[in-house]
Coordinates of C-alpha atoms and ligand atoms in Angstrom, one line a residue:
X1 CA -61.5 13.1 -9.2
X2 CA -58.6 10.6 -10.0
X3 CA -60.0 7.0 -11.4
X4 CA -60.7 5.1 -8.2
X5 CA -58.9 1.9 -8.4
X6 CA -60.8 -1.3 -7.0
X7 CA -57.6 -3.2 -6.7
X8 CA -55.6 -0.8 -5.1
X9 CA -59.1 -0.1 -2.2
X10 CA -59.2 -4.1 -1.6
X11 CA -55.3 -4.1 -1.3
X12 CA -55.7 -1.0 1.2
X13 CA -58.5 -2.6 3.0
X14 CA -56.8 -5.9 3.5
X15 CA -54.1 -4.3 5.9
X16 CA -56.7 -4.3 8.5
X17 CA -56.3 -7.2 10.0
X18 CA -59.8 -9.5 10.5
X19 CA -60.9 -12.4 12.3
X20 CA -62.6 -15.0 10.5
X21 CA -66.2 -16.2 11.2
X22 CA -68.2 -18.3 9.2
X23 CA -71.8 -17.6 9.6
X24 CA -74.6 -19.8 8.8
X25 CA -78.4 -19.6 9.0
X26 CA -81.5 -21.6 7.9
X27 CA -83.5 -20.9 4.1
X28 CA -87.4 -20.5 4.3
X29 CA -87.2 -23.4 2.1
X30 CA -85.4 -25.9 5.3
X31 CA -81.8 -25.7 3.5
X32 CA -78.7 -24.8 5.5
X33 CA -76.6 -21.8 4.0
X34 CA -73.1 -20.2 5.3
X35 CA -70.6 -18.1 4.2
X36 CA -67.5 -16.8 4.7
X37 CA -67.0 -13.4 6.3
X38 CA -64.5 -11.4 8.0
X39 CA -67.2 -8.2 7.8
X40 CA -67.9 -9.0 11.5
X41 CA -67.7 -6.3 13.9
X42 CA -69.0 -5.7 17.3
X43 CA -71.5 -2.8 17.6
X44 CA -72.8 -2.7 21.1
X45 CA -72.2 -3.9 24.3
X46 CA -75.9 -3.1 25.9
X47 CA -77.9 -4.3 24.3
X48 CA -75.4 -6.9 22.9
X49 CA -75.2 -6.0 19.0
X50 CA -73.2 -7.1 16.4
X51 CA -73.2 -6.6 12.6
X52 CA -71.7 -8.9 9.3
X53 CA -72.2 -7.8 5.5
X54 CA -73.2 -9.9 3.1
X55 CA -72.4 -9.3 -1.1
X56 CA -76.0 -9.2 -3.1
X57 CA -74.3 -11.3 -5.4
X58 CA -74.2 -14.6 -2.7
X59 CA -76.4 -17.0 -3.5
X60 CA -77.2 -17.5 0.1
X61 CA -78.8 -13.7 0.1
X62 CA -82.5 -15.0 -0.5
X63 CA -82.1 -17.2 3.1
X64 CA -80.2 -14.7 5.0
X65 CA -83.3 -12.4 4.2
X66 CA -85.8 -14.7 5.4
X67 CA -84.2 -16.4 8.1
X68 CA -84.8 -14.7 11.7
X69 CA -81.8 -15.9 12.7
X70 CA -78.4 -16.0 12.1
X71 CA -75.2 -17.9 14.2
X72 CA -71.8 -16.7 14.1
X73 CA -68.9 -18.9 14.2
X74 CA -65.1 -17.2 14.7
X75 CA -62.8 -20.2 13.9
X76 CA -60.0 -21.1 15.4
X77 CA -56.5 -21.7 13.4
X78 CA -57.3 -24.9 12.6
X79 CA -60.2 -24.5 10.7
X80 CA -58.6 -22.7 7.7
X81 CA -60.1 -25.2 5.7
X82 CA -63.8 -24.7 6.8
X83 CA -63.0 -21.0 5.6
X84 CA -61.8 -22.2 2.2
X85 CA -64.7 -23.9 2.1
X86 CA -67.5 -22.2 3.1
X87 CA -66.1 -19.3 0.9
X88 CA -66.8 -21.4 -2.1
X89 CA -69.7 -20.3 -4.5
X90 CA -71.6 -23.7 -5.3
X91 CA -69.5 -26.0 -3.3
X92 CA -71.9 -28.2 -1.2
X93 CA -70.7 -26.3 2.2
X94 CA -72.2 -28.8 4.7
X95 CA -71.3 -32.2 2.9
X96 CA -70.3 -34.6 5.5
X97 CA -71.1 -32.5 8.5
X98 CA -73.0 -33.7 11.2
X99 CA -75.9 -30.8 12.0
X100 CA -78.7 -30.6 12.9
X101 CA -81.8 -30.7 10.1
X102 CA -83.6 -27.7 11.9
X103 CA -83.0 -24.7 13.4
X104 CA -80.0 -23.0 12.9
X105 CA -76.9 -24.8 11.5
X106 CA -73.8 -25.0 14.0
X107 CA -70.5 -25.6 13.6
X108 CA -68.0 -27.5 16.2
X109 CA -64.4 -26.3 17.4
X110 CA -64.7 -22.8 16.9
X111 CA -62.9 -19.7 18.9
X112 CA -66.4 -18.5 19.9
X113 CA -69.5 -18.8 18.6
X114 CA -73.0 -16.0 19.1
X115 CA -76.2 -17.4 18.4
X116 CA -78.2 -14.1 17.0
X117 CA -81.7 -12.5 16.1
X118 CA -81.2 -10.8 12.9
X119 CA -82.8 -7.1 14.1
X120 CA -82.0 -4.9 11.6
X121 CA -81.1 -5.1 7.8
X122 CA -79.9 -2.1 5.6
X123 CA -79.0 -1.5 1.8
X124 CA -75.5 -0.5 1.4
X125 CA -73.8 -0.1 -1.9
X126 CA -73.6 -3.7 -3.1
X127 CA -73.4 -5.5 0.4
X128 CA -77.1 -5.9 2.5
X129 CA -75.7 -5.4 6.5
X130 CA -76.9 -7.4 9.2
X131 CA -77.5 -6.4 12.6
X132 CA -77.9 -9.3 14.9
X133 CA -78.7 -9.6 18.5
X134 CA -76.9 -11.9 20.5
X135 CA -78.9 -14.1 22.5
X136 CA -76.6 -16.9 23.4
X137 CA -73.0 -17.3 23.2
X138 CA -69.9 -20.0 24.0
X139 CA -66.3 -19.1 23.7
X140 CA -63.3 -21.6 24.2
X141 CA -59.7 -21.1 24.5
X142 CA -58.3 -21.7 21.6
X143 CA -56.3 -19.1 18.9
X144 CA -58.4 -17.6 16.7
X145 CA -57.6 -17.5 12.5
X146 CA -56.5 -14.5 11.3
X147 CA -57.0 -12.8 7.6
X148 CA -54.6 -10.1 6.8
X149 CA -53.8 -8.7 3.1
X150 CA -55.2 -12.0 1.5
X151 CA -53.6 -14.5 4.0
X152 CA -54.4 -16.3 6.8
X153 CA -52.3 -15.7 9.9
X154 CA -52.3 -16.2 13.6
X155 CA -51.8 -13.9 16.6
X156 CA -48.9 -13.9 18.4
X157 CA -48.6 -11.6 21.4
X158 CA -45.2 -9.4 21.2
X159 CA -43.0 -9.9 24.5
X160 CA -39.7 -8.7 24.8
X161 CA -38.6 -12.2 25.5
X162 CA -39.1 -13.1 22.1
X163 CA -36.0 -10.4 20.7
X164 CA -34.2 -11.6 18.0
X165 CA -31.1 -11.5 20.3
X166 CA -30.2 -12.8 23.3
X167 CA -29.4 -9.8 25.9
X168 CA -27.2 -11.9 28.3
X169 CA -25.1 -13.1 25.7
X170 CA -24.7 -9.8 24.0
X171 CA -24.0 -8.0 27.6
X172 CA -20.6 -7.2 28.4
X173 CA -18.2 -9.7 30.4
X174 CA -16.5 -8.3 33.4
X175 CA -12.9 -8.1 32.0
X176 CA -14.0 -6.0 28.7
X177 CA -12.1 -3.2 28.0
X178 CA -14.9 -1.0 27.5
X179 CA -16.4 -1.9 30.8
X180 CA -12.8 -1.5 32.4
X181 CA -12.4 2.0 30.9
X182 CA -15.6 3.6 32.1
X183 CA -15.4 2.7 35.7
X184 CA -11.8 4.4 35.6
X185 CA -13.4 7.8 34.1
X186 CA -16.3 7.6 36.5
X187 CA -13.8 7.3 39.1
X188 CA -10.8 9.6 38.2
X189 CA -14.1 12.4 36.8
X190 CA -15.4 11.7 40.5
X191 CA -11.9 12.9 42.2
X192 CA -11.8 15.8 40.0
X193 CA -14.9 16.7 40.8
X194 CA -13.9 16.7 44.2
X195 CA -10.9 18.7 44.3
X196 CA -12.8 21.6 42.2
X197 CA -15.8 21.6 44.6
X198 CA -12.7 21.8 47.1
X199 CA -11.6 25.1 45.6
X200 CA -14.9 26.5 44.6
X201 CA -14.6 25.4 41.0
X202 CA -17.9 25.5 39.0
X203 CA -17.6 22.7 36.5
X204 CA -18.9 24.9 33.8
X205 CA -15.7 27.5 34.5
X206 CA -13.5 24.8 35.0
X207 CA -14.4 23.2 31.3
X208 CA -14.1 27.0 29.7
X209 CA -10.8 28.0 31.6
X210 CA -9.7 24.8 30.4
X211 CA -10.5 25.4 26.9
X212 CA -9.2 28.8 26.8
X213 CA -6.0 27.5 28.7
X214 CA -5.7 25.2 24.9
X215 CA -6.0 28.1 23.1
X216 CA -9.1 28.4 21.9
X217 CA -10.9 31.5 22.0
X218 CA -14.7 31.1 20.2
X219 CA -17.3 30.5 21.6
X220 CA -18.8 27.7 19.9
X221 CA -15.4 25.8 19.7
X222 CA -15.3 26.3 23.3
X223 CA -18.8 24.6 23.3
X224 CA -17.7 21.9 20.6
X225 CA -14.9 21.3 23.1
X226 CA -17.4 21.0 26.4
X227 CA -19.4 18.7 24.2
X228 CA -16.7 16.5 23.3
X229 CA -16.1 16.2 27.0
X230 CA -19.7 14.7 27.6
X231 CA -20.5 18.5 29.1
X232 CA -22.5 21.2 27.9
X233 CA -23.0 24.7 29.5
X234 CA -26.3 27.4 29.7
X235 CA -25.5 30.8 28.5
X236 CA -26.6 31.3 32.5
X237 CA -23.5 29.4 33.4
X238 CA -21.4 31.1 30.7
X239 CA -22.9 34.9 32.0
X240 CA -22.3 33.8 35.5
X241 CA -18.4 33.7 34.4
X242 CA -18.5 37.0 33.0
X243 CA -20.0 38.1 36.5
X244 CA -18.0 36.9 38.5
X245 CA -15.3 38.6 36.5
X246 CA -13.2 35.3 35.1
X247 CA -13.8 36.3 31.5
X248 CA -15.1 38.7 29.3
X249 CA -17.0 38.1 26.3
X250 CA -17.0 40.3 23.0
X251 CA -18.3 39.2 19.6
X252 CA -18.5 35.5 20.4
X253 CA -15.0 35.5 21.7
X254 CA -13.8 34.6 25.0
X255 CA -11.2 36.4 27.0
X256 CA -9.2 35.0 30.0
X257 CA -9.5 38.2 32.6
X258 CA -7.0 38.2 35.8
X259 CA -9.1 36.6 38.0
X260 CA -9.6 33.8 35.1
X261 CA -5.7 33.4 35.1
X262 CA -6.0 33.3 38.7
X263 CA -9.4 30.3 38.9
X264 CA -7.3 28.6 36.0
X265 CA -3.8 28.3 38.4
X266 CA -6.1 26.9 41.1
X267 CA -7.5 24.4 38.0
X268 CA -4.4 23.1 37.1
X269 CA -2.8 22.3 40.7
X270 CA -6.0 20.6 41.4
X271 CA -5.8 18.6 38.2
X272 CA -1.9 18.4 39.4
X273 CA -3.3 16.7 43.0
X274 CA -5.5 13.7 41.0
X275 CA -2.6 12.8 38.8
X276 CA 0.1 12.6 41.3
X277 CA -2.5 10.5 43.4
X278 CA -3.4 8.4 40.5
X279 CA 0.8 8.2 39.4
X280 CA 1.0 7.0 43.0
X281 CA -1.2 4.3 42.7
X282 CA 1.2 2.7 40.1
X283 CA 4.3 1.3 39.4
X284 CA 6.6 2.5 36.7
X285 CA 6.2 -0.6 34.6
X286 CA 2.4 0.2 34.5
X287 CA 2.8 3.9 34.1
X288 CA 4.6 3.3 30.8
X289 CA 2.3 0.6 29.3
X290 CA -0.7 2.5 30.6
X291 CA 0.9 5.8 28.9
X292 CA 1.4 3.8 25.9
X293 CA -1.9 1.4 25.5
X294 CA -3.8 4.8 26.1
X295 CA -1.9 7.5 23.5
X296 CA -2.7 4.5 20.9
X297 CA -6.3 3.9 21.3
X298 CA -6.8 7.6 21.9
X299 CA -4.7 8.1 18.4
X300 CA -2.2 10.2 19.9
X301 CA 2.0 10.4 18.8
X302 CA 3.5 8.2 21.3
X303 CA 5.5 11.0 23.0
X304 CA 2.4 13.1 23.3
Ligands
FMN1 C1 -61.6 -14.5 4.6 C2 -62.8 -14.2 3.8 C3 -63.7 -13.3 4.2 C4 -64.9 -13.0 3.5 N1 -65.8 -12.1 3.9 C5 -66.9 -11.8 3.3 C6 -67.9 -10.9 3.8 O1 -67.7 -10.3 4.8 N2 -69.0 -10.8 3.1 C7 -69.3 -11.4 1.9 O2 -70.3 -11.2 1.3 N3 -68.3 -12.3 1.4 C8 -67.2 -12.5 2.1 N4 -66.3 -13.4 1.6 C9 -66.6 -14.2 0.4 C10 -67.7 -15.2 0.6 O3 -67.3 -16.1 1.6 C11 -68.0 -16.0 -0.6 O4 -68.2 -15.1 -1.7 C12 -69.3 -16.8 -0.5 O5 -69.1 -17.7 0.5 C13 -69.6 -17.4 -1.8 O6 -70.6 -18.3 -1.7 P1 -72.2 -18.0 -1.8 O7 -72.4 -17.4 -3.1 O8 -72.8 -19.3 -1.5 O9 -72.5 -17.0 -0.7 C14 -65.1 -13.7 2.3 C15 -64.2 -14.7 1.9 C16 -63.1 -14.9 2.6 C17 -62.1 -16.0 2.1

C-alpha cells in the first residue's frame, strides 16, 4: 500500500463543496459551546434525521456528550465571520452575543436553523457522529455560505443569460457576406434539386456521375469529393448505381457504363437549365464582378 497522504485526502475532500453550520448546544455544567462544521448532512426524511461529526480533539466534546440536545445553524453569506469565529479553539465564541442563559444557545440571521434531539452517537475513527432528530425548524430566504477547497464561496445559479458573450451582438447582420452566400446555395442547391428530380436524378448518382465526369475514378476520392460537397452516400445508394446499370464497380474503382454516359448527358443539360436561368437573372456588369469576386474567395485563376 502507497503512504497515504493526509494533505493530499483533505485537499481531495475539500472539492466537495459544503454548507456551513455552526452548531451549538448546552454543557452539563450550564456553559454554552459551538463549533464550526460543514460535516452536516441530511439522513432521513421520515423520521426527520440528520447527522454532524465532531473531532475528539474539540474541547466542546465533553458538552456535546452530555447535552440532549443540539441546534443547527446553516449561515448565510454574511456570517463568514461567525464561522471564523466559532471555529476558533479557546476564543470566547459567544462574547457579546445576546442568548439566552438556558436551554439551548441560538443564533440570529441564519439560512436555516433545526432545533434537534441528539438520538444516536457512534465512535468513528477520530470524529464521535451525531445523529439528531429534528424537532423544530425555521428557514429564511437568504443565500447560504459556501466552503469549497479551503474557501468560502456563494452559490450562484448557472443560466445561459449569464454567457460571457452577448449572442445578439455576436449574431450575424443582414448584409454579411456569409449570410448572403448561404441563402444563394440553399436556393441555386434547391433548383438543382429540382431539375434532377425532374429527370429522375438520384442525388447520390448525380454527385458520383459528377465526380467521375472530373475524372476521378476511386472510390474513396469519389467519397472525399461527395463530402466536400456537404453530401455523403450509403454503399446501398452506391449498389443501387451498379443495379440500375450506370456503373460498374471493380476493386474500389468506378466505371462510367453506357447508361452512366447516358444519366450523366441528362446531368449536365439540367445543370445547363439552372445556369442559363441564374445568367438570366443578371446583367453583364454583374456576371463579370460576380465571376470575379467568386473565383477569388473560392481561390480559383481568374480565367478558371
Ligand atoms: C468551514 C469549517 C468546517 C469545519 N467543520 C468541522 C466539522 O465538521 N467537525 C469538526 O469537528 N470540526 C470542524 N471544523 C473545525 C472546528 O470548527 C474547530 O476545530 C473547533 O471549533 C475548534 O474549537 P473547539 O476546540 O472549541 O471545538 C470546521 C472548521 C471550519 C472553518
Amino acid at each position: 500500500m502507497p503512504e497515504f497522504d493526509q494533505r493530499s485526502f483533505r485537499s481531495a475532500l475539500g472539492r466537495f463543496a459544503t454548507g456551513v453550520t455552526i452548531i451549538t448546544a448546552r454543557g452539563a455544567d450550564g456553559r454554552p459551546v459551538g463549533v464550526t462544521a460543514n460535516s452536516f448532512n441530511s439522513v432521513s426524511l421520515d423520521p426527520p434525521l440528520v447527522l454532524w461529526s465532531l473531532a475528539r480533539t474539540s474541547s466542546s466534546l465533553e458538552a456535546y456528550e452530555s447535552a440532549e440536545a443540539f441546534a443547527i445553524h446553516i449561515l448565510g453569506i454574511e456570517q463568514e465571520h461567525l464561522s471564523n469565529r466559532f471555529a476558533t479553539k479557546g476564543a470566547d465564541k459567544f462574547e457579546g452575543m445576546d442568548v439566552d442563559h438556558a436551554g439551548v444557545p441560538l443564533l440570529d440571521g441564519c439560512a436555516a436553523r433545526f432545533h434537534c434531539r441528539k438520538v444516536q452517537r457512534h465512535e468513528v475513527g477520530d470524529h464521535i457522529l451525531f445523529i439528531g432528530e429534528v424537532v423544530e425548524f425555521e428557514a429564511c430566504d437568504g443565500a447560504p455560505l459556501l466552503y469549497v477547497q479551503g474557501k468560502y464561496g456563494e452559490a450562484r445559479r448557472r443560466e445561459a443569460a449569464e454567457l460571457s458573450y452577448d449572442l445578439d451582438a455576436a449574431r450575424l447582420g443582414k448584409g454579411a457576406i456569409l449570410n448572403l452566400f448561404s441563402h444563394a446555395y440553399v436556393r441555386i442547391l434547391g433548383r438543382v434539386r429540382a431539375e434532377f428530380e425532374a429527370i429522375g436524378l438520384q442525388q447520390a448518382a448525380s454527385i458520383i456521375l459528377g465526380a467521375l465526369a472530373e475524372g476521378m475514378t476511386a472510390l474513396p476520392e469519389i467519397r472525399q469529393f461527395a463530402i466536400e460537397r456537404d453530401y455523403d452516400f450509403s454503399p446501398q445508394e452506391q449498389q443501387a448505381l451498379v443495379g440500375e446499370g450506370l456503373i460498374a464497380i471493380e476493386g474500389g474503382r468506378v466505371a462510367l457504363l453506357p447508361k452512366g454516359h447516358e444519366a450523366y448527358g441528362a446531368l449536365l443539360a439540367a445543370l445547363k437549365t439552372v445556369e442559363d436561368h441564374l445568367v438570366g437573372e443578371c446583367t453583364p456588369g454583374e456576371l463579370s464582378e460576380a465571376r470575379h469576386f467568386l473565383a477569388r474567395i473560392g481561390n480559383l485563376d481568374s480565367d478558371f
